[in-house]
């Protein structure tokens, strides 16, 4: 989320996090460029009129990369000519202020789904079916009532399967850049998720490596 109006940015970031998204915030073009250089994102919500480096320049910088995030321009300039010029810079979508927050959520999710590296809509493994768009999870036909973070952890593990994700990987993908790397929140969330998934257990833990989803009962389980 790149937005120089800090109060608006805080509201939008918290709202998107409540929808289960891991969100970082930047309040000027320089900060945005630095974070884009360090981190891989699926979607960038980009205010156009930014201090430091203009939003148009940031958009052009993003679109020069092969493996780039999708760009949603969020701006007060909503005339047809402004939309055309914004899209001509390489933006993938354009939303004028003021807007309804549910529309922003839908557009962000739609862009994430359109991203070339995006995976299949429904994720399946070990009797689990997770639909990221509908925010639903079942196991062997049984509906699971998961918290936002539990859902995010399970989605990340299913996308990575059969590979491992470390606690640091999960903090980056499900929480945000301000998460304490020494916290036990991942361990606690994994524990709650295991209980809700029920048996046979499908989340394996290898100490010093991380967590993964397996179709057979895991042989190593701790933390």
XYZ file of C-alpha atoms in Angstrom:
223
model
C 0.000 0.000 0.000
C 1.688 3.187 -1.214
C -0.259 6.181 0.100
C 1.140 9.451 1.426
C -1.976 10.293 3.473
C -0.994 8.372 6.602
C -4.440 8.289 8.197
C -5.974 6.835 5.035
C -3.088 4.391 4.630
C -3.544 3.126 8.190
C -7.268 2.530 7.660
C -6.719 0.725 4.357
C -3.837 -1.397 5.640
C -5.759 -2.523 8.717
C -8.841 -3.227 6.610
C -6.876 -5.376 4.150
C -5.169 -7.218 6.991
C -8.602 -7.959 8.458
C -9.375 -9.579 5.093
C -6.434 -11.948 5.567
C -3.839 -10.128 3.488
C -0.230 -9.491 4.512
C 0.253 -5.777 3.842
C 3.240 -3.435 4.026
C 2.845 0.347 3.841
C 4.968 3.051 2.226
C 4.198 6.770 2.511
C 6.339 8.194 -0.275
C 7.951 7.107 -3.519
C 11.421 6.614 -2.037
C 10.129 4.278 0.670
C 8.052 2.403 -1.907
C 11.035 1.926 -4.230
C 13.148 0.577 -1.348
C 10.489 -1.925 -0.274
C 9.844 -3.063 -3.832
C 13.556 -3.708 -4.195
C 13.662 -5.833 -1.020
C 10.367 -7.724 -1.122
C 8.242 -9.674 -3.595
C 4.614 -8.548 -3.713
C 1.546 -9.834 -5.533
C -0.252 -6.489 -5.782
C 0.804 -2.871 -5.273
C -1.932 -0.356 -4.470
C -0.264 2.819 -5.675
C -1.274 6.408 -5.024
C -0.353 8.478 -8.057
C 0.624 11.824 -6.534
C 3.487 10.841 -4.223
C 6.332 12.868 -2.705
C 9.914 11.747 -3.254
C 9.330 9.758 -6.428
C 6.082 10.309 -8.320
C 3.653 7.403 -8.517
C 3.892 7.390 -12.316
C 7.638 6.769 -12.056
C 7.122 4.009 -9.495
C 4.598 2.375 -11.820
C 7.062 2.467 -14.718
C 9.801 1.013 -12.487
C 7.503 -1.874 -11.532
C 6.466 -2.679 -15.082
C 10.086 -2.899 -16.237
C 10.567 -6.103 -14.216
C 9.649 -9.476 -15.709
C 8.357 -11.010 -12.466
C 6.433 -7.983 -11.296
C 3.457 -7.377 -9.039
C 0.139 -6.225 -10.410
C -0.523 -2.497 -9.982
C -3.746 -0.866 -8.859
C -3.550 2.919 -9.135
C -5.520 4.572 -6.361
C -5.899 8.288 -6.950
C -8.100 11.342 -6.695
C -7.665 11.952 -10.436
C -10.620 10.013 -11.782
C -11.418 11.673 -15.119
C -11.378 9.381 -18.203
C -8.180 11.003 -19.453
C -6.477 10.339 -16.120
C -7.535 6.705 -16.230
C -6.201 6.289 -19.748
C -2.859 7.893 -18.894
C -2.535 5.775 -15.743
C -3.238 2.545 -17.586
C -0.870 3.557 -20.378
C 1.935 3.650 -17.794
C 1.419 -0.071 -17.209
C -1.055 -0.057 -14.331
C -3.333 -3.093 -14.369
C -6.331 -1.380 -12.778
C -7.377 2.120 -11.716
C -9.649 3.124 -8.845
C -10.585 6.748 -8.233
C -11.115 8.286 -4.789
C -13.546 8.299 -3.085
C -14.271 4.586 -3.330
C -16.022 1.832 -1.392
C -13.616 -0.347 0.578
C -15.306 -3.653 -0.448
C -14.623 -2.716 -4.079
C -10.941 -2.203 -3.291
C -10.793 -5.653 -1.675
C -12.435 -7.284 -4.694
C -10.100 -5.522 -7.115
C -6.993 -6.472 -5.148
C -8.057 -10.120 -5.036
C -8.915 -10.088 -8.729
C -5.482 -8.687 -9.581
C -3.745 -11.288 -7.409
C -5.667 -13.981 -9.279
C -4.659 -12.499 -12.646
C -0.971 -12.350 -11.766
C 0.921 -14.720 -14.115
C 2.473 -16.627 -11.212
C -0.900 -17.117 -9.508
C -1.930 -20.698 -8.901
C -5.215 -22.553 -9.328
C -8.213 -21.046 -7.606
C -8.922 -23.999 -5.297
C -6.010 -25.538 -3.402
C -6.269 -29.244 -2.535
C -4.206 -31.682 -0.471
C -4.842 -34.401 2.109
C -8.622 -34.044 1.860
C -8.388 -30.274 2.341
C -10.013 -27.899 -0.154
C -9.284 -24.186 0.267
C -10.829 -21.488 -1.909
C -8.865 -18.221 -1.464
C -11.511 -16.097 -3.183
C -14.520 -17.389 -1.278
C -12.453 -17.717 1.922
C -13.756 -21.238 2.538
C -11.986 -24.373 3.779
C -13.247 -27.931 4.076
C -11.598 -31.183 5.048
C -13.246 -34.377 3.856
C -16.387 -32.308 3.227
C -16.411 -30.817 6.742
C -16.454 -27.019 6.866
C -13.664 -25.482 8.970
C -14.123 -22.198 10.815
C -10.628 -20.666 10.675
C -9.386 -17.307 11.884
C -7.823 -14.915 9.380
C -4.277 -15.951 10.344
C -5.086 -19.658 10.468
C -6.549 -19.387 6.978
C -3.475 -17.480 5.757
C -1.043 -20.047 7.206
C -2.949 -22.960 5.686
C -3.133 -21.224 2.310
C 0.620 -20.530 2.361
C 1.415 -24.133 3.271
C -0.886 -25.512 0.563
C 0.639 -23.244 -2.061
C 4.137 -24.334 -1.064
C 3.369 -28.072 -0.753
C 5.230 -30.359 -0.677
C 8.035 -27.908 0.170
C 8.724 -26.613 3.676
C 8.034 -23.075 4.860
C 10.014 -21.759 7.801
C 8.429 -19.703 10.568
C 10.144 -16.681 9.003
C 8.544 -17.487 5.630
C 5.110 -17.657 7.251
C 5.634 -14.414 9.151
C 6.519 -12.690 5.878
C 3.627 -14.130 3.891
C 0.811 -14.048 6.450
C 1.712 -11.252 8.841
C 3.656 -8.159 7.736
C 7.064 -6.500 7.914
C 6.541 -5.394 11.519
C 6.025 -8.912 12.893
C 8.517 -9.779 15.605
C 10.832 -12.498 14.205
C 11.262 -13.878 17.753
C 7.563 -14.218 18.476
C 5.914 -17.616 18.977
C 2.793 -16.552 17.095
C 3.501 -18.970 14.228
C 3.827 -21.889 16.641
C 0.592 -20.926 18.401
C -1.288 -20.488 15.114
C -0.023 -23.825 13.767
C -1.172 -25.508 16.979
C -4.691 -24.088 16.684
C -4.812 -24.964 12.986
C -3.816 -28.576 13.664
C -6.593 -28.948 16.207
C -9.189 -27.579 13.801
C -7.971 -29.759 10.926
C -8.298 -32.855 13.081
C -6.895 -36.285 12.283
C -5.044 -37.749 10.657
C -2.472 -34.951 11.111
C -1.286 -33.320 7.881
C 1.070 -30.534 8.997
C 4.562 -31.924 9.557
C 7.291 -30.073 11.427
C 11.008 -30.599 10.984
C 12.961 -28.693 13.648
C 15.296 -26.137 12.112
C 13.588 -26.453 8.710
C 9.913 -25.592 9.044
C 6.415 -26.807 8.297
C 4.792 -28.545 5.347
C 1.554 -30.226 4.351
C 1.807 -33.973 3.730
C -0.800 -36.465 2.530
C 0.360 -39.140 4.947
C 0.600 -38.817 8.722
C 3.735 -36.772 9.554
C 6.509 -38.552 11.391
C 7.950 -35.394 12.953
C 5.714 -33.077 14.880
C 6.737 -30.436 17.375
C 6.195 -26.788 18.063
